[in-house]
PDB file of N, CA and C in Angstrom:
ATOM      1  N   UNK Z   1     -11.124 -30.754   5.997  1.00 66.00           N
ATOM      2  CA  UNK Z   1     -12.049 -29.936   6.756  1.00 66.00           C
ATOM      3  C   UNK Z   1     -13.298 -30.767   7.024  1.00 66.00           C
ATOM      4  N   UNK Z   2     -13.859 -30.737   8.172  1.00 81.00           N
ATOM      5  CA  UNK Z   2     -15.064 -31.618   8.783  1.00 81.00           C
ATOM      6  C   UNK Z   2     -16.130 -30.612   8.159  1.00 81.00           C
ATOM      7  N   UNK Z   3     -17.423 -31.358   7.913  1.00 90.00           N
ATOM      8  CA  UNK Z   3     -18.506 -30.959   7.545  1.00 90.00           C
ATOM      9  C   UNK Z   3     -19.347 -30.279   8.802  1.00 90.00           C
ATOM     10  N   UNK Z   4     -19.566 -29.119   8.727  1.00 91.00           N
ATOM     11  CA  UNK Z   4     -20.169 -28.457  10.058  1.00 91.00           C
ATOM     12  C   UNK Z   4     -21.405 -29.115  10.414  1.00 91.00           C
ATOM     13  N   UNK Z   5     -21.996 -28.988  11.707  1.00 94.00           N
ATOM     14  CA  UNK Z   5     -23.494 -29.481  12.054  1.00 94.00           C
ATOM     15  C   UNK Z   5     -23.973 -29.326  11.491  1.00 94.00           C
ATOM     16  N   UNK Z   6     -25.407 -28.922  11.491  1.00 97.00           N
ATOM     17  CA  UNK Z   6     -26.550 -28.350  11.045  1.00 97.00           C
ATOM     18  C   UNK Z   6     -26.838 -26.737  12.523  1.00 97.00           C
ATOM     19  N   UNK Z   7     -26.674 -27.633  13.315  1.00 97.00           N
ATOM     20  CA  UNK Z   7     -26.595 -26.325  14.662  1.00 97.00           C
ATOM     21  C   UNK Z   7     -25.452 -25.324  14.494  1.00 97.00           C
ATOM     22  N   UNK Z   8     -24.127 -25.406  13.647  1.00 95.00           N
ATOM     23  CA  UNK Z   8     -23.369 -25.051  13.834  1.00 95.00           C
ATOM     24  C   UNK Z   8     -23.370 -23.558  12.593  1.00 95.00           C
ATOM     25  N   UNK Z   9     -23.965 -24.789  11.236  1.00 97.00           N
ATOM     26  CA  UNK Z   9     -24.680 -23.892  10.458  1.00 97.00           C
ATOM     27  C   UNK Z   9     -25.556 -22.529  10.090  1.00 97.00           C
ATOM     28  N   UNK Z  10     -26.486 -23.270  11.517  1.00 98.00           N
ATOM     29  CA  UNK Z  10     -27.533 -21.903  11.858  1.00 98.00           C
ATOM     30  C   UNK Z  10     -26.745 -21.135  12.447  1.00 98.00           C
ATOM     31  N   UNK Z  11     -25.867 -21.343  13.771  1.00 97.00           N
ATOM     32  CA  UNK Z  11     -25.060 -19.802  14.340  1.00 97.00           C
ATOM     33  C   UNK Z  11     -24.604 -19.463  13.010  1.00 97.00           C
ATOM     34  N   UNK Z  12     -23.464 -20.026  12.486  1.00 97.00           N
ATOM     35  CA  UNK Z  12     -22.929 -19.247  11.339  1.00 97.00           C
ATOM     36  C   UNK Z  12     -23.772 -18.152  10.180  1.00 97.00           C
ATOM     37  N   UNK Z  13     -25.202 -18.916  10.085  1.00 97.00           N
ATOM     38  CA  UNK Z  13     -26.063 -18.027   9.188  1.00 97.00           C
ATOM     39  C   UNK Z  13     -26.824 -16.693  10.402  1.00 97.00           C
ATOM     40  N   UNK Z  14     -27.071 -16.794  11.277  1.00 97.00           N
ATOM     41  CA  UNK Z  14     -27.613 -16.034  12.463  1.00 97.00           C
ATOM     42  C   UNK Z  14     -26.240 -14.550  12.312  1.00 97.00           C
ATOM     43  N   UNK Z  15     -25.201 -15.264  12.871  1.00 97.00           N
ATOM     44  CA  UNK Z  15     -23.874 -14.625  12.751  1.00 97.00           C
ATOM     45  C   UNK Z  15     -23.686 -13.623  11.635  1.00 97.00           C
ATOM     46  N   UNK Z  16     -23.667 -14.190  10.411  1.00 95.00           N
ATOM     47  CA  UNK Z  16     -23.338 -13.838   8.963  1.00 95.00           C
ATOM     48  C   UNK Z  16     -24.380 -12.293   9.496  1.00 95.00           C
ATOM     49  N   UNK Z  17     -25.540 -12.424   9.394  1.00 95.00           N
ATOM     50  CA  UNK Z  17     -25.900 -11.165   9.283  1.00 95.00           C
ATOM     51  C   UNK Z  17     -25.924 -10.148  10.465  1.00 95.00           C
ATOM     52  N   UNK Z  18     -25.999 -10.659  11.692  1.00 98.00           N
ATOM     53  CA  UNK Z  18     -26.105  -9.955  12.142  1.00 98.00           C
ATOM     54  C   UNK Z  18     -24.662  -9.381  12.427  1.00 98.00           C
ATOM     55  N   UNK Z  19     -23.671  -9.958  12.562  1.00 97.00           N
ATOM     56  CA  UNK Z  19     -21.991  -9.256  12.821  1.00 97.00           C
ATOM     57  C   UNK Z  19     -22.381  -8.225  11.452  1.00 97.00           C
ATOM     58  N   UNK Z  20     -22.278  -8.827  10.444  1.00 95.00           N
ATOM     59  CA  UNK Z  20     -22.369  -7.571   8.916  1.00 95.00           C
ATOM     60  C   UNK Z  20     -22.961  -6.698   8.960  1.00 95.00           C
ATOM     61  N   UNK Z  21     -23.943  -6.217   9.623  1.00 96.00           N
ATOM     62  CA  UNK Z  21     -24.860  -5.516  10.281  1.00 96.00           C
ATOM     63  C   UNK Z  21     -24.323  -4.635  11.218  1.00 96.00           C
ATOM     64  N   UNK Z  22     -23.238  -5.305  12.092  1.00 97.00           N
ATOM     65  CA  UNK Z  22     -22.851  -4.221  13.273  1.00 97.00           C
ATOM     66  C   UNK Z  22     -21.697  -3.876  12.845  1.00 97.00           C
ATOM     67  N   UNK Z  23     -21.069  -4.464  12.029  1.00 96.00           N
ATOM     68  CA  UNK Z  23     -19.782  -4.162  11.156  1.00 96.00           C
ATOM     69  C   UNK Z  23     -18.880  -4.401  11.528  1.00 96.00           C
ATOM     70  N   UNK Z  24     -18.623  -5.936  12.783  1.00 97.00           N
ATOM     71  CA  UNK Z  24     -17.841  -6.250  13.150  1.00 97.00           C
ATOM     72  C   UNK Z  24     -16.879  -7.089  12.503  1.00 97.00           C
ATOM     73  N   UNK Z  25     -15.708  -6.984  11.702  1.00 96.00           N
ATOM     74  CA  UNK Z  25     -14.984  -7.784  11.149  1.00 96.00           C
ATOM     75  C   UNK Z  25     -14.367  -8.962  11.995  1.00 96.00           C
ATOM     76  N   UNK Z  26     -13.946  -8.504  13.182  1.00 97.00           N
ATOM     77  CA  UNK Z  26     -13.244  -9.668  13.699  1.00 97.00           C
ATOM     78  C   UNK Z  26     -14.040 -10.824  13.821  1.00 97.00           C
ATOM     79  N   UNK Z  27     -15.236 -10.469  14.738  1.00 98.00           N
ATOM     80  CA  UNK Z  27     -16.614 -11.223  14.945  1.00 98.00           C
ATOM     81  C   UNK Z  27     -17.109 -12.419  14.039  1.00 98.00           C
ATOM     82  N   UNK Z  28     -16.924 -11.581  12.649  1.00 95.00           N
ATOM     83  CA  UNK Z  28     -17.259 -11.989  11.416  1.00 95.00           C
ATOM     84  C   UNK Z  28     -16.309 -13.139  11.132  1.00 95.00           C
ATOM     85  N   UNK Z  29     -15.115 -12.843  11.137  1.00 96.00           N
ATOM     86  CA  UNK Z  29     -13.852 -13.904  10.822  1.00 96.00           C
ATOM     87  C   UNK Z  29     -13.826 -14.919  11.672  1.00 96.00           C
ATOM     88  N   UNK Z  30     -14.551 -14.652  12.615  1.00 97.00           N
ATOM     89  CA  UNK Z  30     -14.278 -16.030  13.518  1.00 97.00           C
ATOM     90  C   UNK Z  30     -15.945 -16.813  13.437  1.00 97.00           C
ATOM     91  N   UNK Z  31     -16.830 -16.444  13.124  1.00 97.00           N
ATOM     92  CA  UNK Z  31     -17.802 -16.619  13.080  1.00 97.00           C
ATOM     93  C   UNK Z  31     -17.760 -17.658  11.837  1.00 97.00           C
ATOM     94  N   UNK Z  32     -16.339 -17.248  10.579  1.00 95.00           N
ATOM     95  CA  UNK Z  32     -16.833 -17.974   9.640  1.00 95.00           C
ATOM     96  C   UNK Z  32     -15.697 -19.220   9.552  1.00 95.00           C
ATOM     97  N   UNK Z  33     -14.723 -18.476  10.646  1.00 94.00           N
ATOM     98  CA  UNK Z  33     -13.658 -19.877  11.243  1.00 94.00           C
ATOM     99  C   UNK Z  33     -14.646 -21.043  12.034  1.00 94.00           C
ATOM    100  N   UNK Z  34     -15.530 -20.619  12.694  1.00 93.00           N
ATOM    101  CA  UNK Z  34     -16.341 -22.100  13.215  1.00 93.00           C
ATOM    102  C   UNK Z  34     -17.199 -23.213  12.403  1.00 93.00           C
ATOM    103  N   UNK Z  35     -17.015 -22.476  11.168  1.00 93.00           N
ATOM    104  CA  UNK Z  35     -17.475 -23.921  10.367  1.00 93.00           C
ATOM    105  C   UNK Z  35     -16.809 -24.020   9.091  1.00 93.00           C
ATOM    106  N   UNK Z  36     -15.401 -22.895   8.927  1.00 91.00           N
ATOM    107  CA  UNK Z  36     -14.596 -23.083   7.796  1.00 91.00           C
ATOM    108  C   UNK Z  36     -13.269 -22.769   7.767  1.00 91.00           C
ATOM    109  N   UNK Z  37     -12.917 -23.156   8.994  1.00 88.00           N
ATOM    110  CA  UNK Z  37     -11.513 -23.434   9.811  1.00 88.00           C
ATOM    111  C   UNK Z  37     -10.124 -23.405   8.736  1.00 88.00           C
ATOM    112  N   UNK Z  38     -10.009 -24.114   7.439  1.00 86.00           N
ATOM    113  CA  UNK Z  38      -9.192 -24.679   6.769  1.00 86.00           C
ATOM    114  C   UNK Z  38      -9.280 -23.856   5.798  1.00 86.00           C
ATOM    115  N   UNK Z  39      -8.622 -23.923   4.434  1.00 89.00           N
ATOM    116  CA  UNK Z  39      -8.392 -23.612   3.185  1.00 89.00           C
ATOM    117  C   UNK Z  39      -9.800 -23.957   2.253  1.00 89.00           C
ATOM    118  N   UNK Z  40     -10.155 -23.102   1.807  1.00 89.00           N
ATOM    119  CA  UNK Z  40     -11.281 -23.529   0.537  1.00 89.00           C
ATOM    120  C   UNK Z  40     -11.422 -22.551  -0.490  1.00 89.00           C
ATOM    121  N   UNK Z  41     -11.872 -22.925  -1.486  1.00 94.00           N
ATOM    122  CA  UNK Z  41     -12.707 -22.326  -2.916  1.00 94.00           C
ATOM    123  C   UNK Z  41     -13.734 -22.330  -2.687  1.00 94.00           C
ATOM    124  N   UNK Z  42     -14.420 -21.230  -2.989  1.00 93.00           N
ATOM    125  CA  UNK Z  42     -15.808 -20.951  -3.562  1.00 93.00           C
ATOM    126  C   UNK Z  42     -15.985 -20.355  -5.101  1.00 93.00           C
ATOM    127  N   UNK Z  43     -17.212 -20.152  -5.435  1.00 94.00           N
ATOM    128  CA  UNK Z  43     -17.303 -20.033  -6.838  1.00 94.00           C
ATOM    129  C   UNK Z  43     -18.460 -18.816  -6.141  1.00 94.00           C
ATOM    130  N   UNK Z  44     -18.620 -17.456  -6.249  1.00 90.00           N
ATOM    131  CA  UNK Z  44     -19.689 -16.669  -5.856  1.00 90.00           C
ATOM    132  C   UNK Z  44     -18.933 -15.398  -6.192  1.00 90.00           C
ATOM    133  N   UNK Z  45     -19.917 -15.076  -7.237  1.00 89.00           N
ATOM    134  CA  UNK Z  45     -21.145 -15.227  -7.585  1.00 89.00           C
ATOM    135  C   UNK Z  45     -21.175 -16.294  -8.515  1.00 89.00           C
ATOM    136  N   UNK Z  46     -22.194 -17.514  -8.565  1.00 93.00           N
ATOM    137  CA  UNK Z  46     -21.615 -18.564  -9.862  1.00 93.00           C
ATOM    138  C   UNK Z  46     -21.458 -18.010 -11.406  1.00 93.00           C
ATOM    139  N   UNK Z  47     -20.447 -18.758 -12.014  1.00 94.00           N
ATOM    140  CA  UNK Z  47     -20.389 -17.970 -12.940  1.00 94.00           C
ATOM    141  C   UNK Z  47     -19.444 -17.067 -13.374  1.00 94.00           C
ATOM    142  N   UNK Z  48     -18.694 -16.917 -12.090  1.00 93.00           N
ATOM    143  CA  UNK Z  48     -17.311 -16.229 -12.078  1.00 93.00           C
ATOM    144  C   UNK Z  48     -16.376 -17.150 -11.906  1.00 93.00           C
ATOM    145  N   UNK Z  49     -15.150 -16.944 -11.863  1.00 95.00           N
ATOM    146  CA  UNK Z  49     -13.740 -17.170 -11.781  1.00 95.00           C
ATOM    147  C   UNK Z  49     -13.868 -18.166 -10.019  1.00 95.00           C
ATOM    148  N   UNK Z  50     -13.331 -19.010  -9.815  1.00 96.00           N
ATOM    149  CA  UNK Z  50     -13.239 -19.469  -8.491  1.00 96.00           C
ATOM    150  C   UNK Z  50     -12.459 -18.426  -7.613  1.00 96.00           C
ATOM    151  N   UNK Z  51     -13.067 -18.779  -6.196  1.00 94.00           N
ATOM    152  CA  UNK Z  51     -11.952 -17.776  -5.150  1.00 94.00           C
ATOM    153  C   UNK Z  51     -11.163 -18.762  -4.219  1.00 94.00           C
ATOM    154  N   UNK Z  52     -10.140 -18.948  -3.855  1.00 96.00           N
ATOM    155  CA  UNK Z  52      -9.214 -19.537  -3.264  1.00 96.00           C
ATOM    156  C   UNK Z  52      -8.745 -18.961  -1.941  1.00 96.00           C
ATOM    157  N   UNK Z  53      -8.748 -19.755  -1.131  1.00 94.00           N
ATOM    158  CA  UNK Z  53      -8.448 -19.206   0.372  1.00 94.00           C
ATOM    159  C   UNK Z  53      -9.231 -18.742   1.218  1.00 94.00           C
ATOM    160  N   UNK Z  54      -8.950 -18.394   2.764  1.00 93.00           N
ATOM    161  CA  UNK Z  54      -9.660 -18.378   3.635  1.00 93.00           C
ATOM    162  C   UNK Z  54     -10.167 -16.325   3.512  1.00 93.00           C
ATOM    163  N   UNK Z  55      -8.992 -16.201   3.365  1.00 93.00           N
ATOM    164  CA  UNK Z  55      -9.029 -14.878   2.890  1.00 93.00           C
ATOM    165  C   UNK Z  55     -10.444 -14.112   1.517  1.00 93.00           C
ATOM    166  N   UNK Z  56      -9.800 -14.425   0.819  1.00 92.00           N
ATOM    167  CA  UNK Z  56     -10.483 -14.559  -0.718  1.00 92.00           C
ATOM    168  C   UNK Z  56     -11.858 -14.819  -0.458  1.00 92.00           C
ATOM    169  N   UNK Z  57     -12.004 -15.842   0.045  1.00 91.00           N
ATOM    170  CA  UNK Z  57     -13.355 -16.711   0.193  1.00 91.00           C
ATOM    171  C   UNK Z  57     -13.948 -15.862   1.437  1.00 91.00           C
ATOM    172  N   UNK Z  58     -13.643 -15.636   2.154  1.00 90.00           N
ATOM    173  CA  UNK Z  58     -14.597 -15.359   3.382  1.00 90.00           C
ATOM    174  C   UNK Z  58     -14.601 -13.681   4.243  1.00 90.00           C
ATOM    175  N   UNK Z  59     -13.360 -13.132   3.958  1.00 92.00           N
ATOM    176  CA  UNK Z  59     -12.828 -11.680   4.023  1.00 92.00           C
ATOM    177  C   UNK Z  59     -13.216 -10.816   3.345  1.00 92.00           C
ATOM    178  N   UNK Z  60     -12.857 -10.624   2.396  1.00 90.00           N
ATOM    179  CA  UNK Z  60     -12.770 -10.006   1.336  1.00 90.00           C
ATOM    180  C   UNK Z  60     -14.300  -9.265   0.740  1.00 90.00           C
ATOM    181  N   UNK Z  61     -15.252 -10.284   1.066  1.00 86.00           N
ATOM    182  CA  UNK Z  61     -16.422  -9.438   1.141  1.00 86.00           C
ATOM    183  C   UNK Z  61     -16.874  -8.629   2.130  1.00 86.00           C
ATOM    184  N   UNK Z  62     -16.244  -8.542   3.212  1.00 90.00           N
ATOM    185  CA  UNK Z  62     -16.834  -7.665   4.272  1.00 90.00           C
ATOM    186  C   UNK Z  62     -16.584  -6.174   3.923  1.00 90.00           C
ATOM    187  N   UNK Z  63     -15.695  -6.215   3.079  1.00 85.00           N
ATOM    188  CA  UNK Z  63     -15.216  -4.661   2.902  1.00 85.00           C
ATOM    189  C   UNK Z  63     -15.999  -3.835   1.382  1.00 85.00           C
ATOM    190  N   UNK Z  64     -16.718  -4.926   1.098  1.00 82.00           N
ATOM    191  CA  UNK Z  64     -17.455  -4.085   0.009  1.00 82.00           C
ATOM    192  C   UNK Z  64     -18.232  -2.662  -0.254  1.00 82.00           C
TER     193      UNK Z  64
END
């Protein structure tokens, strides 16, 4: 996976809230496909268990 811009960054953070905000999921999923296209882990909240996948990692919180 390529390391996103810095420009590409800011839409994605611009994005992040405001799609979550209008409660657009699809919006959201593709918003977080433009700078995390591929397979990854995150660790969030730190301190917990790792999360695996595009799913896991980037989905999965919208429905909280």
């Amino acid at each position: 996976m390529a390391i996103p811009k810095r420009a590409q960054l800011e839409k994605w953070a611009e994005g992040y809230v405001q799609l979550w905000n209008e409660g657009n999921k699809e919006s959201w999923k593709q918003n977080w496909l433009e700078v995390a296209p591929g397979d990854f882990t995150m660790w969030d909240p730190v301190g917990t268990p790792p999360k695996h996948g595009f799913e896991h990692c980037a989905l999965d919180s919208f429905d909280l």
